[in-house]
Short mmCIF file of C-alpha atoms in Angstrom, two decimals:
data_model
loop_
_atom_site.label_atom_id
_atom_site.label_comp_id
_atom_site.label_asym_id
_atom_site.label_seq_id
_atom_site.Cartn_x
_atom_site.Cartn_y
_atom_site.Cartn_z
CA MET A 876 24.70 51.79 103.43
CA LYS A 877 26.28 51.82 100.15
CA LYS A 878 23.26 53.77 98.98
CA ALA A 879 23.87 56.43 101.43
CA PHE A 880 27.56 56.78 100.65
CA VAL A 881 26.84 57.48 97.00
CA ILE A 882 24.04 60.11 97.81
CA VAL A 883 26.66 61.92 100.09
CA ILE A 884 29.30 61.98 97.11
CA ILE A 885 26.71 63.27 94.76
CA GLY A 886 25.78 66.06 97.49
CA LEU A 887 29.41 67.12 97.78
CA LEU A 888 29.78 67.35 94.01
CA ILE A 889 26.84 69.43 93.77
CA VAL A 890 28.18 71.72 96.50
CA PHE A 891 31.64 71.98 94.88
CA GLY A 892 30.53 72.38 91.65
CA GLY A 893 28.34 75.22 92.47
CA ILE A 894 31.05 77.04 94.39
CA PHE A 895 33.64 76.75 91.40
CA GLY A 896 31.00 77.34 88.98
CA PHE A 897 30.04 80.69 90.75
CA LYS A 898 33.89 81.77 90.97
CA ALA A 899 34.49 81.00 87.28
CA PHE A 900 31.34 83.28 86.41
CA VAL A 901 32.79 86.07 88.81
CA ASN A 902 35.90 85.95 86.95
CA SER A 903 34.35 85.95 83.77
CA LYS A 904 32.48 88.97 84.50
CA ILE A 905 35.52 90.64 85.98
CA ALA A 906 37.74 89.83 82.56
CA GLU A 907 34.94 91.20 80.44
CA ALA A 908 34.68 94.58 82.56
CA MET A 909 38.43 94.83 82.20
CA ALA A 910 38.59 94.14 78.76
CA HIS A 911 36.13 97.30 78.10
CA MET A 912 38.33 99.31 80.51
CA PRO A 913 40.77 101.92 78.99
CA LYS A 914 44.68 101.04 79.51
CA PRO A 915 46.17 103.01 81.91
CA VAL A 916 48.63 105.69 80.73
CA VAL A 917 52.35 105.66 82.33
CA THR A 918 54.20 108.99 82.65
CA VAL A 919 57.74 108.51 81.77
CA SER A 920 60.73 110.52 80.66
CA ALA A 921 62.41 109.88 77.37
CA ALA A 922 65.28 110.59 75.20
CA THR A 923 66.32 110.18 71.66
CA ALA A 924 69.23 108.01 70.34
CA GLU A 925 71.78 110.35 68.72
CA ILE A 926 75.26 110.31 67.15
CA ALA A 927 78.10 111.38 69.16
CA HIS A 928 81.82 111.92 68.33
CA TRP A 929 84.12 110.35 71.04
CA HIS A 930 87.73 109.86 71.03
CA PRO A 931 88.54 106.18 71.26
CA GLN A 932 89.86 105.47 74.96
CA LEU A 933 91.78 102.78 76.38
CA ARG A 934 91.54 102.22 79.99
CA ALA A 935 93.91 100.84 82.90
CA VAL A 936 94.46 100.83 86.59
CA ALA A 937 97.70 102.88 87.12
CA SER A 938 99.82 103.24 90.27
CA LEU A 939 101.40 106.53 91.03
CA ALA A 940 105.12 106.68 91.65
CA ALA A 941 107.59 109.49 92.28
CA VAL A 942 109.95 110.59 89.71
CA GLN A 943 112.37 110.71 92.60
CA GLY A 944 111.77 108.78 95.77
CA VAL A 945 114.16 107.32 98.23
CA ASP A 946 114.62 105.95 101.71
CA VAL A 947 117.39 108.28 103.29
CA THR A 948 119.94 105.89 105.01
CA PRO A 949 123.33 106.14 106.45
CA GLN A 950 126.40 104.98 104.73
CA ILE A 951 128.48 104.73 107.99
CA ALA A 952 127.45 103.35 111.21
CA GLY A 953 127.26 105.77 114.17
CA ASN A 954 125.37 107.64 116.92
CA VAL A 955 122.71 110.27 115.92
CA THR A 956 124.11 113.68 117.50
CA ALA A 957 121.50 115.87 115.96
CA ILE A 958 118.15 115.87 113.69
CA HIS A 959 117.82 119.09 111.45
CA PHE A 960 114.45 118.15 110.01
CA ARG A 961 110.62 117.80 110.68
CA SER A 962 108.37 114.97 109.42
CA GLY A 963 106.58 116.16 106.50
CA GLN A 964 108.71 118.97 105.79
CA TYR A 965 109.81 120.27 102.31
CA VAL A 966 113.62 120.39 101.91
CA GLN A 967 115.89 121.53 99.04
CA ALA A 968 118.81 119.26 97.66
CA GLY A 969 121.67 119.49 99.99
CA THR A 970 119.87 120.38 103.20
CA PRO A 971 121.14 118.69 106.50
CA LEU A 972 118.94 116.10 107.68
CA VAL A 973 121.00 114.09 110.29
CA GLN A 974 124.38 114.46 111.98
CA ILE A 975 126.14 111.33 112.96
CA ASP A 976 128.86 111.35 115.60
CA ASP A 977 131.96 112.76 113.70
CA SER A 978 134.29 113.49 116.66
CA THR A 979 136.84 110.86 116.09
CA GLN A 980 136.98 111.91 112.47
CA LEU A 981 137.30 115.58 113.47
CA ALA A 982 140.15 114.76 115.67
CA GLN A 983 141.53 112.65 112.93
CA LEU A 984 141.25 115.82 110.60
CA ALA A 985 143.26 117.83 112.83
CA SER A 986 146.05 115.42 113.10
CA ASP A 987 146.05 114.82 109.14
CA GLN A 988 145.98 118.61 108.64
CA ALA A 989 149.22 119.09 111.22
CA GLN A 990 151.02 116.20 109.21
CA LEU A 991 150.24 118.07 105.86
CA ARG A 992 151.79 121.23 107.28
CA LEU A 993 154.95 119.46 108.25
CA ALA A 994 155.03 117.65 104.95
CA SER A 995 154.49 121.09 103.16
CA SER A 996 157.46 122.53 105.17
CA ASN A 997 159.76 119.57 104.49
CA LEU A 998 158.73 119.65 100.83
CA HIS A 999 159.66 123.46 100.48
CA ARG A 1000 162.91 122.89 102.62
CA THR A 1001 163.97 119.92 100.22
CA GLN A 1002 163.49 122.09 97.04
CA GLU A 1003 165.80 124.93 98.34
CA LEU A 1004 168.21 122.39 99.20
CA ILE A 1005 168.26 120.77 95.85
CA ALA A 1006 168.68 124.06 94.17
CA THR A 1007 172.15 124.46 96.01
CA LYS A 1008 172.80 120.77 95.31
CA ALA A 1009 172.54 120.21 99.22
CA ALA A 1010 169.78 117.49 98.75
CA SER A 1011 169.41 114.75 96.37
CA GLN A 1012 166.62 113.86 94.01
CA ALA A 1013 165.59 111.14 95.91
CA GLN A 1014 165.00 113.15 99.01
CA LEU A 1015 162.90 115.50 96.92
CA ASP A 1016 161.06 112.65 95.64
CA SER A 1017 160.42 111.17 99.08
CA ALA A 1018 159.31 114.71 100.31
CA GLN A 1019 156.81 114.98 97.36
CA ALA A 1020 155.30 111.64 98.18
CA THR A 1021 154.78 112.23 101.81
CA TYR A 1022 153.13 115.64 101.02
CA GLN A 1023 150.76 114.11 98.42
CA THR A 1024 150.14 111.10 100.69
CA ASP A 1025 149.06 113.52 103.53
CA GLN A 1026 146.83 115.41 101.12
CA ALA A 1027 145.16 112.53 100.23
CA ALA A 1028 144.52 111.50 104.10
CA ILE A 1029 142.78 114.69 104.36
CA LYS A 1030 140.69 114.14 101.46
CA ASP A 1031 139.72 110.75 102.62
CA ILE A 1032 138.72 111.94 106.10
CA GLN A 1033 136.76 114.90 104.71
CA ALA A 1034 134.88 112.51 102.64
CA THR A 1035 133.91 110.42 105.59
CA LEU A 1036 132.89 113.60 107.32
CA ASN A 1037 130.69 114.26 104.37
CA LYS A 1038 128.94 111.12 104.89
CA LEU A 1039 128.40 111.54 108.46
CA THR A 1040 126.17 114.61 107.65
CA ILE A 1041 123.42 113.06 105.87
CA ARG A 1042 121.79 115.57 103.39
CA ALA A 1043 118.72 115.58 101.12
CA PRO A 1044 119.85 114.09 97.83
CA PHE A 1045 117.31 116.02 96.00
CA SER A 1046 114.43 118.49 96.66
CA GLY A 1047 111.25 116.90 97.90
CA TYR A 1048 108.99 116.33 100.74
CA LEU A 1049 110.09 114.28 103.86
CA GLY A 1050 107.95 111.36 105.27
CA ILE A 1051 107.87 110.31 109.01
CA ARG A 1052 111.02 110.49 111.03
CA GLN A 1053 112.24 107.02 111.87
CA VAL A 1054 115.20 107.63 113.96
CA ASN A 1055 115.97 109.75 117.38
CA VAL A 1056 119.03 111.48 118.89
CA GLY A 1057 121.50 109.10 120.53
CA GLN A 1058 120.24 106.05 118.42
CA TYR A 1059 122.93 103.84 116.91
CA LEU A 1060 122.57 103.48 113.30
CA THR A 1061 124.12 101.03 110.96
CA PRO A 1062 124.68 101.35 107.13
CA GLY A 1063 120.88 100.71 105.45
CA THR A 1064 119.02 101.89 108.45
CA LYS A 1065 115.93 103.93 107.31
CA ILE A 1066 116.07 107.52 108.68
CA VAL A 1067 113.18 109.07 106.76
CA ASP A 1068 111.54 108.76 103.10
CA LEU A 1069 111.90 111.49 100.49
CA GLN A 1070 109.68 111.96 97.55
CA SER A 1071 109.25 114.59 94.82
CA TRP A 1072 105.60 115.11 93.97
CA SER A 1073 105.40 117.03 90.85
CA PRO A 1074 105.43 115.50 88.54
CA LEU A 1075 104.59 111.92 89.31
CA TYR A 1076 105.11 108.77 87.15
CA ALA A 1077 101.68 106.61 86.39
CA ASN A 1078 102.58 103.17 85.86
CA PHE A 1079 100.20 100.78 84.11
CA THR A 1080 99.94 97.76 81.78
CA LEU A 1081 98.08 97.29 78.53
CA PRO A 1082 97.37 94.31 76.23
CA GLN A 1083 99.63 93.67 73.49
CA SER A 1084 96.54 94.29 71.07
CA ASP A 1085 96.59 98.08 72.09
CA LEU A 1086 100.39 98.41 71.50
CA GLN A 1087 99.58 99.92 67.95
CA ASN A 1088 97.41 102.60 69.58
CA ILE A 1089 99.79 104.17 71.99
CA GLN A 1090 103.27 105.69 71.99
CA ALA A 1091 105.37 108.41 73.75
CA GLY A 1092 103.43 111.63 73.70
CA THR A 1093 100.07 110.12 73.64
CA PRO A 1094 97.82 112.19 76.21
CA VAL A 1095 96.39 110.33 79.44
CA GLN A 1096 94.05 111.30 82.09
CA ILE A 1097 93.81 109.72 85.56
CA GLN A 1098 91.22 109.77 88.35
CA THR A 1099 91.52 108.56 91.83
CA ASP A 1100 89.05 107.91 94.67
CA ALA A 1101 91.22 109.83 96.91
CA LEU A 1102 90.13 112.91 94.96
CA PRO A 1103 86.72 112.25 93.67
CA GLY A 1104 85.67 114.20 90.61
CA GLN A 1105 89.08 115.64 89.92
CA THR A 1106 90.91 114.76 86.59
CA PHE A 1107 94.64 114.94 86.12
CA SER A 1108 96.45 115.12 82.77
CA GLY A 1109 99.74 113.92 81.37
CA LYS A 1110 101.32 112.19 78.67
CA VAL A 1111 103.04 108.65 77.80
CA THR A 1112 106.58 108.98 78.34
CA ALA A 1113 107.95 105.32 78.08
CA LEU A 1114 106.89 101.99 76.90
CA GLY A 1115 108.43 98.73 78.09
CA SER A 1116 111.16 97.11 75.82
CA ALA A 1117 109.16 93.81 75.52
CA VAL A 1118 105.81 92.03 76.09
CA ASN A 1119 105.52 90.19 79.13
CA SER A 1120 105.44 86.31 77.83
CA THR A 1121 102.95 85.21 80.39
CA THR A 1122 100.34 87.96 80.66
CA ARG A 1123 100.89 89.35 77.12
CA GLN A 1124 100.83 92.92 78.75
CA ILE A 1125 103.32 95.52 77.88
CA GLU A 1126 104.31 98.04 80.59
CA VAL A 1127 103.50 101.62 80.03
CA GLN A 1128 104.63 104.76 82.00
CA ALA A 1129 103.09 108.23 81.85
CA THR A 1130 104.09 111.49 83.52
CA ILE A 1131 101.42 113.04 85.27
CA ASP A 1132 101.11 116.96 86.16
CA ASN A 1133 100.62 117.61 89.89
CA PRO A 1134 100.84 121.36 90.09
CA LYS A 1135 99.23 121.61 93.37
CA ASN A 1136 100.73 118.71 94.89
CA GLN A 1137 97.42 116.95 95.54
CA LEU A 1138 98.32 113.63 94.45
CA ARG A 1139 100.78 111.34 96.33
CA PRO A 1140 103.12 108.45 95.31
CA GLY A 1141 101.63 105.23 95.84
CA LEU A 1142 98.04 106.14 94.95
CA PHE A 1143 96.14 104.19 92.36
CA GLY A 1144 93.39 105.53 90.09
CA GLU A 1145 91.66 104.63 87.01
CA LEU A 1146 93.81 105.86 83.62
CA THR A 1147 92.36 106.66 80.37
CA VAL A 1148 94.52 106.88 77.29
CA VAL A 1149 92.89 109.52 74.95
CA ARG A 1150 93.68 108.79 71.32
CA ASP A 1151 93.80 111.62 68.58
CA THR A 1152 91.20 110.16 66.48
CA THR A 1153 87.48 110.23 66.83
CA GLU A 1154 84.73 107.93 65.85
CA LYS A 1155 80.87 108.23 65.43
CA VAL A 1156 79.05 106.22 68.04
CA LEU A 1157 75.25 105.97 68.61
CA VAL A 1158 74.45 106.89 72.25
CA ILE A 1159 71.78 106.82 74.84
CA PRO A 1160 71.69 107.53 78.37
CA VAL A 1161 72.69 104.81 80.82
CA SER A 1162 69.54 105.04 82.69
CA ALA A 1163 67.26 103.77 79.84
CA ILE A 1164 68.92 100.31 79.77
CA SER A 1165 67.10 97.48 81.89
CA TYR A 1166 68.57 94.06 82.53
CA ASN A 1167 67.11 90.51 82.72
CA THR A 1168 68.38 87.00 82.32
CA TYR A 1169 67.74 87.23 78.76
CA GLY A 1170 69.75 90.21 77.82
CA ASP A 1171 69.72 94.16 77.96
CA TYR A 1172 66.86 96.04 76.56
CA VAL A 1173 65.22 99.30 76.46
CA TYR A 1174 61.65 100.48 75.75
CA ILE A 1175 61.16 102.15 72.40
CA ILE A 1176 58.39 104.62 72.30
CA HIS A 1177 56.20 104.16 68.95
CA GLN A 1178 53.34 106.15 67.81
CA GLU A 1179 50.27 104.77 66.26
CA LYS A 1180 46.72 105.78 65.42
CA LYS A 1181 43.72 104.10 67.02
CA ASP A 1182 40.12 105.08 66.76
CA GLY A 1183 41.33 108.35 65.02
CA LYS A 1184 43.58 109.28 68.04
CA THR A 1185 47.33 109.20 68.28
CA GLN A 1186 48.83 107.31 71.18
CA GLU A 1187 52.24 106.39 72.16
CA THR A 1188 53.20 102.90 73.27
CA ALA A 1189 56.32 101.30 74.71
CA MET A 1190 57.76 98.34 73.34
CA GLN A 1191 60.58 96.19 74.64
CA GLN A 1192 63.62 96.26 72.16
CA VAL A 1193 66.86 94.11 73.03
CA ILE A 1194 69.98 95.90 72.67
CA LYS A 1195 73.81 95.32 72.65
CA PRO A 1196 75.58 98.10 74.81
CA GLY A 1197 79.07 99.04 74.35
CA LYS A 1198 81.33 101.60 76.08
CA GLN A 1199 80.18 103.93 78.82
CA ARG A 1200 81.24 107.42 79.18
CA ASP A 1201 79.86 110.38 80.99
CA GLY A 1202 76.45 108.91 81.81
CA MET A 1203 75.99 107.85 78.18
CA VAL A 1204 76.43 104.12 76.58
CA GLU A 1205 77.34 103.22 73.13
CA ILE A 1206 74.79 101.13 71.40
CA LEU A 1207 76.24 98.40 68.97
CA SER A 1208 72.92 96.82 67.75
CA GLY A 1209 69.18 97.19 68.51
CA LEU A 1210 68.56 100.89 67.94
CA LYS A 1211 68.92 103.56 65.31
CA GLN A 1212 69.60 107.36 65.11
CA GLY A 1213 66.39 109.12 66.21
CA ASP A 1214 64.79 106.29 68.17
CA ARG A 1215 62.92 107.57 71.28
CA ILE A 1216 63.41 105.62 74.34
CA VAL A 1217 62.02 105.51 77.72
CA THR A 1218 64.90 106.62 80.36
CA ALA A 1219 62.86 106.67 83.72
CA GLY A 1220 59.60 105.03 84.55
CA GLN A 1221 60.40 101.61 83.35
CA VAL A 1222 59.35 99.80 86.37
CA LYS A 1223 55.79 100.51 85.54
CA LEU A 1224 55.83 99.49 82.14
CA VAL A 1225 54.77 96.13 80.32
CA ASN A 1226 55.33 95.47 76.69
CA GLY A 1227 52.72 97.47 74.84
CA SER A 1228 52.09 99.95 77.78
CA LEU A 1229 50.59 103.56 76.84
CA VAL A 1230 53.02 106.31 77.88
CA THR A 1231 52.96 110.12 78.18
CA ILE A 1232 56.01 111.75 78.15
CA SER A 1233 57.06 114.08 81.01
CA HIS A 1234 58.66 117.22 79.95
CA ASP A 1235 59.64 118.26 83.47
CA ALA A 1236 62.04 115.04 84.07
#
């Protein structure tokens, strides 16, 4: 029994040894054949690392605000008797917007005007009498005081009437109407918002380290996803008086031109502060950079001669990228001016791949 078990084990070893030996033989022949096969040539697109002159830029997220913007509200309580505007309408400064019931004040004005006419007559009569010494100075003083008091009462009621006719405090665009005829309004009730759209303020913050690079008059540009592809220009008009002690940021305000009224208060966008100086930077297309867990890299194209023939190979090169702008990226280290790098087709490459440059890409 023991002898039969040993024979079976030996037989299995022979069988499996033959199988693995055959596979090893086949693999060695395949490797030998592959070693004699020419390397495949990968078609790629290429570009040259070159020097560009960039204006140093500071970037921030900015919020747009109206130079003049307000919620129109009443100062005196009362019922709305008339509405003189439409939602979204452009109005000039002083345009009547809403009329609040002024019937009581108009009646009071008529009474005060009658009192003023009487006081005026009494004053005139007293002045004539005092000229003939038929009235005393005390009577004249009393008549003048009554006349002036009645004048003041009319001015007071006229001021109240002016407040009951709510007008646009400045020219601009109205928002959505919030009130209706017959509605009772109390002081502070929002009637409509009024905003001026041109120009607009852009409010943003910058780190304290950038304070030396910005001042009133520094040009800025802003883009917003509400109007993709469009850039609006302006200038810095004010800086905060102090750096925030918690965030170490300083508040900055720029004024943005909005000639076609495309921008709206409340929008936010990416703002760029453009400095007057320029700097030389080494740049390549952003599409040339590949990424992995070990860092960013590109494929540099090298020329070499082999067997009397010139061939081009792609070799990986670790780089340190910097700022990006208009599809180009600054290279801080890893490349030099004139290096040719692969911009398309990297996914088909390995270190040392033979390449040919496509001039159609």
